């Protein structure tokens, strides 16, 4: 495959960025998108040019580090992570535009790399439980109804990649936050801090500069793990309850 790539280049957070055109040839359809970028970087290194900076880690679709906006779609045209997107999803001769996540809360570090520390700070504000550590409890020490366990596991699939924010016209992080709140809120271990958790996380979300949710649904559509939009409804219900309880 021969492709034309228009890739966002930006030397640093305060520098002016622009799309730069590159051409790659003899790309195997079985390559992942990141492997294709690796090939391009090898060519740039051989020419003495600065390689393109982009995030990746596991390359197995489970860590969320590899998020890119590809031709206007978060993670690209398939419902998967960028590292699991293969070049056979594109046509020979196609022009592909590659950009970083675009959100005030995700400032650009360099090229395609953004700082997603805002997600970490939201989790630090309340996305946890307080529990004594020590020996593992018996498996049936805290029984959980199957429907609640299934819903908690579903919400826990969120990998924090930020595709929901990148796809949302408001750059809202509500799907991410709703998944974390639903995950803990369905379990008995998450009940003692339930009210304080949702208030703290929503306040931190707003402080970080994320936008509000207007129920457009692009977040769930872009989510590579298929987190449903109803976790946002759960978040709103928990927030209303917390406010009634004086939080």
Short mmCIF file of C-alpha atoms in Angstrom, two decimals:
data_model
loop_
_atom_site.label_atom_id
_atom_site.label_comp_id
_atom_site.label_asym_id
_atom_site.label_seq_id
_atom_site.Cartn_x
_atom_site.Cartn_y
_atom_site.Cartn_z
CA UNK A 1 0.00 0.00 0.00
CA UNK A 2 1.09 3.55 -0.78
CA UNK A 3 -0.36 6.28 1.42
CA UNK A 4 -0.24 10.03 1.92
CA UNK A 5 -0.13 11.07 5.57
CA UNK A 6 -0.91 14.53 6.87
CA UNK A 7 0.46 14.50 10.41
CA UNK A 8 0.26 17.19 13.07
CA UNK A 9 3.74 18.38 14.06
CA UNK A 10 4.28 20.62 17.07
CA UNK A 11 7.65 20.99 18.77
CA UNK A 12 6.24 21.86 22.20
CA UNK A 13 3.21 23.09 24.15
CA UNK A 14 3.87 26.74 23.39
CA UNK A 15 4.95 26.29 19.76
CA UNK A 16 2.76 26.73 16.71
CA UNK A 17 1.79 23.45 15.09
CA UNK A 18 0.92 22.49 11.55
CA UNK A 19 0.03 19.52 9.39
CA UNK A 20 3.04 18.12 7.52
CA UNK A 21 2.63 15.80 4.53
CA UNK A 22 4.55 12.53 4.31
CA UNK A 23 4.35 9.67 1.85
CA UNK A 24 4.88 6.04 2.78
CA UNK A 25 5.20 3.14 0.35
CA UNK A 26 5.07 -0.64 0.44
CA UNK A 27 3.02 -0.70 3.63
CA UNK A 28 1.65 -4.15 4.43
CA UNK A 29 -2.14 -4.30 4.98
CA UNK A 30 -1.41 -6.50 8.00
CA UNK A 31 0.57 -3.79 9.79
CA UNK A 32 -1.04 -1.99 12.68
CA UNK A 33 -1.39 1.78 12.42
CA UNK A 34 1.39 2.25 14.98
CA UNK A 35 3.68 -0.11 13.07
CA UNK A 36 3.11 2.04 10.01
CA UNK A 37 4.14 5.13 12.03
CA UNK A 38 7.21 3.21 13.20
CA UNK A 39 8.17 2.61 9.56
CA UNK A 40 7.78 6.31 8.82
CA UNK A 41 9.91 7.22 11.85
CA UNK A 42 12.65 4.86 10.71
CA UNK A 43 12.70 6.68 7.38
CA UNK A 44 12.81 10.06 9.12
CA UNK A 45 15.67 8.89 11.35
CA UNK A 46 17.59 7.68 8.30
CA UNK A 47 17.23 11.15 6.77
CA UNK A 48 18.35 12.85 9.95
CA UNK A 49 14.90 14.35 10.55
CA UNK A 50 13.05 14.51 13.85
CA UNK A 51 10.77 11.45 14.30
CA UNK A 52 7.09 11.88 15.05
CA UNK A 53 6.26 11.68 18.74
CA UNK A 54 3.25 9.54 19.65
CA UNK A 55 2.15 7.62 22.73
CA UNK A 56 1.94 3.83 22.96
CA UNK A 57 2.60 1.13 25.51
CA UNK A 58 0.95 -2.29 25.52
CA UNK A 59 -0.02 -2.35 21.82
CA UNK A 60 -2.62 -4.92 22.84
CA UNK A 61 -5.65 -2.64 23.14
CA UNK A 62 -5.80 -2.66 26.93
CA UNK A 63 -3.95 0.44 28.17
CA UNK A 64 -5.43 3.33 26.17
CA UNK A 65 -2.14 5.16 25.61
CA UNK A 66 -2.23 5.08 21.82
CA UNK A 67 -5.18 7.40 21.17
CA UNK A 68 -5.05 9.40 17.94
CA UNK A 69 -7.59 11.28 15.86
CA UNK A 70 -7.41 9.61 12.44
CA UNK A 71 -9.21 11.34 9.56
CA UNK A 72 -11.66 12.87 12.01
CA UNK A 73 -12.38 9.67 13.95
CA UNK A 74 -11.12 8.88 17.44
CA UNK A 75 -8.85 5.81 17.05
CA UNK A 76 -9.76 5.65 13.35
CA UNK A 77 -12.57 4.11 11.27
CA UNK A 78 -12.89 0.90 13.29
CA UNK A 79 -14.28 0.49 16.82
CA UNK A 80 -10.97 -0.41 18.39
CA UNK A 81 -7.85 1.19 19.81
CA UNK A 82 -5.31 2.75 17.46
CA UNK A 83 -2.75 0.02 18.19
CA UNK A 84 -5.25 -2.64 17.09
CA UNK A 85 -6.26 -0.74 13.94
CA UNK A 86 -4.77 -2.41 10.88
CA UNK A 87 -3.86 -0.79 7.59
CA UNK A 88 -6.29 -3.03 5.72
CA UNK A 89 -8.96 -0.67 7.06
CA UNK A 90 -7.66 1.91 4.55
CA UNK A 91 -7.45 1.99 0.77
CA UNK A 92 -4.30 2.02 -1.31
CA UNK A 93 -3.51 5.60 -2.27
CA UNK A 94 -5.68 7.08 0.50
CA UNK A 95 -4.80 10.34 2.24
CA UNK A 96 -4.95 10.00 6.04
CA UNK A 97 -4.94 12.93 8.47
CA UNK A 98 -3.45 12.16 11.89
CA UNK A 99 -3.96 14.56 14.80
CA UNK A 100 -3.72 14.47 18.60
CA UNK A 101 -6.77 14.52 20.87
CA UNK A 102 -8.25 18.03 20.72
CA UNK A 103 -9.41 19.20 24.16
CA UNK A 104 -8.50 22.01 26.52
CA UNK A 105 -8.07 19.47 29.31
CA UNK A 106 -5.58 17.46 27.18
CA UNK A 107 -2.83 19.98 26.33
CA UNK A 108 -0.44 18.98 23.56
CA UNK A 109 3.03 17.99 24.77
CA UNK A 110 4.59 17.37 21.37
CA UNK A 111 3.33 16.27 17.95
CA UNK A 112 0.66 13.61 18.64
CA UNK A 113 1.33 13.35 22.38
CA UNK A 114 -1.12 14.96 24.83
CA UNK A 115 -1.07 15.23 28.60
CA UNK A 116 -3.98 13.16 29.98
CA UNK A 117 -3.06 13.84 33.58
CA UNK A 118 -6.51 15.38 34.04
CA UNK A 119 -7.98 11.86 34.08
CA UNK A 120 -5.50 10.84 36.77
CA UNK A 121 -6.46 13.82 38.91
CA UNK A 122 -10.15 12.96 38.57
CA UNK A 123 -9.42 9.44 39.85
CA UNK A 124 -7.26 10.83 42.66
CA UNK A 125 -10.12 13.09 43.73
CA UNK A 126 -12.46 10.19 44.46
CA UNK A 127 -12.23 7.21 42.12
CA UNK A 128 -11.21 4.75 44.80
CA UNK A 129 -12.44 2.99 47.93
CA UNK A 130 -11.01 3.07 51.43
CA UNK A 131 -10.44 -0.50 52.61
CA UNK A 132 -8.20 -2.21 55.09
CA UNK A 133 -5.31 -4.07 53.50
CA UNK A 134 -3.99 -7.40 54.62
CA UNK A 135 -4.96 -10.99 53.90
CA UNK A 136 -7.37 -11.57 51.01
CA UNK A 137 -10.97 -11.94 52.20
CA UNK A 138 -12.97 -15.07 51.53
CA UNK A 139 -14.53 -15.13 48.09
CA UNK A 140 -18.08 -14.95 49.46
CA UNK A 141 -17.39 -12.47 52.26
CA UNK A 142 -19.22 -9.70 50.39
CA UNK A 143 -21.93 -11.22 48.16
CA UNK A 144 -22.77 -9.16 45.06
CA UNK A 145 -25.92 -9.81 42.97
CA UNK A 146 -25.00 -11.01 39.49
CA UNK A 147 -26.67 -8.11 37.69
CA UNK A 148 -24.68 -5.62 39.74
CA UNK A 149 -21.46 -7.58 39.34
CA UNK A 150 -21.96 -7.74 35.56
CA UNK A 151 -22.63 -4.01 35.37
CA UNK A 152 -19.58 -3.23 37.52
CA UNK A 153 -17.39 -5.38 35.28
CA UNK A 154 -18.81 -3.68 32.18
CA UNK A 155 -18.02 -0.21 33.53
CA UNK A 156 -14.57 -1.33 34.68
CA UNK A 157 -13.64 -2.08 31.07
CA UNK A 158 -13.00 1.65 30.54
CA UNK A 159 -9.28 2.07 29.78
CA UNK A 160 -9.17 5.84 30.11
CA UNK A 161 -7.94 6.40 26.56
CA UNK A 162 -9.78 9.71 26.15
CA UNK A 163 -11.56 8.84 22.90
CA UNK A 164 -14.85 9.94 24.48
CA UNK A 165 -13.42 13.39 25.15
CA UNK A 166 -11.87 13.67 21.69
CA UNK A 167 -15.11 12.68 19.96
CA UNK A 168 -17.40 14.89 22.04
CA UNK A 169 -18.12 18.34 20.53
CA UNK A 170 -18.01 19.69 24.10
CA UNK A 171 -14.84 17.78 25.06
CA UNK A 172 -16.73 16.28 27.98
CA UNK A 173 -15.22 13.57 30.17
CA UNK A 174 -18.57 12.40 31.52
CA UNK A 175 -18.46 8.94 29.94
CA UNK A 176 -15.07 8.23 31.51
CA UNK A 177 -16.23 9.56 34.87
CA UNK A 178 -19.59 7.79 34.65
CA UNK A 179 -17.82 4.49 34.02
CA UNK A 180 -15.65 4.90 37.10
CA UNK A 181 -18.56 5.96 39.31
CA UNK A 182 -20.79 3.14 38.04
CA UNK A 183 -18.03 0.57 38.53
CA UNK A 184 -17.59 1.43 42.21
CA UNK A 185 -21.23 2.34 42.85
CA UNK A 186 -22.48 -1.14 41.94
CA UNK A 187 -20.28 -2.83 44.54
CA UNK A 188 -20.82 -2.93 48.33
CA UNK A 189 -17.23 -1.79 48.88
CA UNK A 190 -18.03 1.46 47.08
CA UNK A 191 -21.04 2.49 49.17
CA UNK A 192 -19.45 4.28 52.19
CA UNK A 193 -17.93 7.03 50.01
CA UNK A 194 -20.53 7.03 47.25
CA UNK A 195 -21.84 10.58 47.78
CA UNK A 196 -18.45 12.16 48.45
CA UNK A 197 -16.96 10.36 45.46
CA UNK A 198 -19.33 11.70 42.83
CA UNK A 199 -19.20 15.28 44.13
CA UNK A 200 -15.40 15.32 44.29
CA UNK A 201 -14.98 13.79 40.85
CA UNK A 202 -17.49 16.11 39.17
CA UNK A 203 -15.85 19.15 40.77
CA UNK A 204 -12.42 18.02 39.58
CA UNK A 205 -13.80 17.30 36.10
CA UNK A 206 -15.11 20.85 35.81
CA UNK A 207 -11.94 22.32 37.29
CA UNK A 208 -9.83 20.58 34.64
CA UNK A 209 -11.70 22.35 31.83
CA UNK A 210 -13.77 19.49 30.41
CA UNK A 211 -17.09 20.50 28.86
CA UNK A 212 -20.55 19.46 29.92
CA UNK A 213 -22.56 16.57 28.51
CA UNK A 214 -25.41 17.38 26.10
CA UNK A 215 -26.31 13.75 25.31
CA UNK A 216 -25.08 13.76 21.72
CA UNK A 217 -23.76 10.21 22.08
CA UNK A 218 -20.50 10.53 20.17
CA UNK A 219 -18.65 9.37 23.30
CA UNK A 220 -20.17 5.90 23.35
CA UNK A 221 -19.85 5.60 19.58
CA UNK A 222 -16.13 6.29 19.76
CA UNK A 223 -15.42 4.22 22.88
CA UNK A 224 -13.26 1.21 21.88
CA UNK A 225 -14.64 -0.77 24.83
CA UNK A 226 -18.29 -0.01 24.13
CA UNK A 227 -19.08 1.72 27.43
CA UNK A 228 -22.80 2.61 27.16
CA UNK A 229 -24.05 6.15 27.54
CA UNK A 230 -26.31 5.17 30.45
CA UNK A 231 -23.35 5.34 32.84
CA UNK A 232 -23.71 9.12 32.48
CA UNK A 233 -27.31 8.81 33.65
CA UNK A 234 -26.04 6.86 36.67
CA UNK A 235 -23.53 9.60 37.39
CA UNK A 236 -26.28 12.25 37.25
CA UNK A 237 -28.52 10.19 39.56
CA UNK A 238 -25.71 9.74 42.07
CA UNK A 239 -24.91 13.45 41.93
CA UNK A 240 -28.52 14.45 42.56
CA UNK A 241 -28.71 12.05 45.51
CA UNK A 242 -25.47 13.40 46.94
CA UNK A 243 -26.74 16.97 46.67
CA UNK A 244 -29.97 16.02 48.45
CA UNK A 245 -27.89 14.44 51.20
CA UNK A 246 -26.09 17.73 51.70
CA UNK A 247 -22.80 16.96 49.97
#
